[in-house]
């Protein structure tokens, strides 16, 4: 069973601070996806990292895929109140009879205070 | 920008009743999925559908559940006899890519199912 563990589960910071969210597994993933989910809504895809060591930037958000493709991180620079939300990492099961079903981490609830 | 849509947004039903949750995936996508999220818990996989048949299903997806793509656009999840524990947000997702390295999935806004 492929599991994804996110840390921390809760993060409460002041506007302007930096933060990092981690997504770890003992299994190798062909890619990892990061989603953001607002209360009562569906996950919205932020980014997909595919290559070991890959770094992708989305404005103030920086995503990194570990060299061994077992972990990923999300770093937010100078957080804003609009960054408040639930951040999820997810990885696909690949190979064999799998058709890419996603395993999700438990999520990190980020609260940015003004 | 193309998006996955779901109806209804909220469904309240009595235990034992049948419900059908509807989804319209992104039009050129090939792979379709249903996930659910019980309040406060992880998003969990239910079933995947490709080439007009179920390709994979989880232990949750028992005989009470079925999926169908009745036409070229809709993708439905039916629960034949709902239980209290079926109360959850149900998300439809779709994927186009044949590139196995990415497996990007796009999610709909969800249907909140409440079983009373």
PDB file of N, CA and C in Angstrom, chain B residues 7 21 39 90:
ATOM      1  N   UNK B   7     -23.552  17.432 -10.523  1.00  0.00           N
ATOM      2  CA  UNK B   7     -24.882  17.770 -10.008  1.00  0.00           C
ATOM      3  C   UNK B   7     -25.453  16.564  -9.270  1.00  0.00           C
ATOM      4  N   UNK B  21     -25.537  10.223  -8.608  1.00  0.00           N
ATOM      5  CA  UNK B  21     -24.728  11.437  -8.656  1.00  0.00           C
ATOM      6  C   UNK B  21     -24.195  11.576 -10.074  1.00  0.00           C
ATOM      7  N   UNK B  39     -16.277  13.671   6.106  1.00  0.00           N
ATOM      8  CA  UNK B  39     -15.899  14.891   6.806  1.00  0.00           C
ATOM      9  C   UNK B  39     -14.710  14.668   7.727  1.00  0.00           C
ATOM     10  N   UNK B  90     -18.705  13.545  -2.534  1.00  0.00           N
ATOM     11  CA  UNK B  90     -18.312  12.661  -3.636  1.00  0.00           C
ATOM     12  C   UNK B  90     -17.766  13.528  -4.764  1.00  0.00           C
TER      13      UNK B  90
END
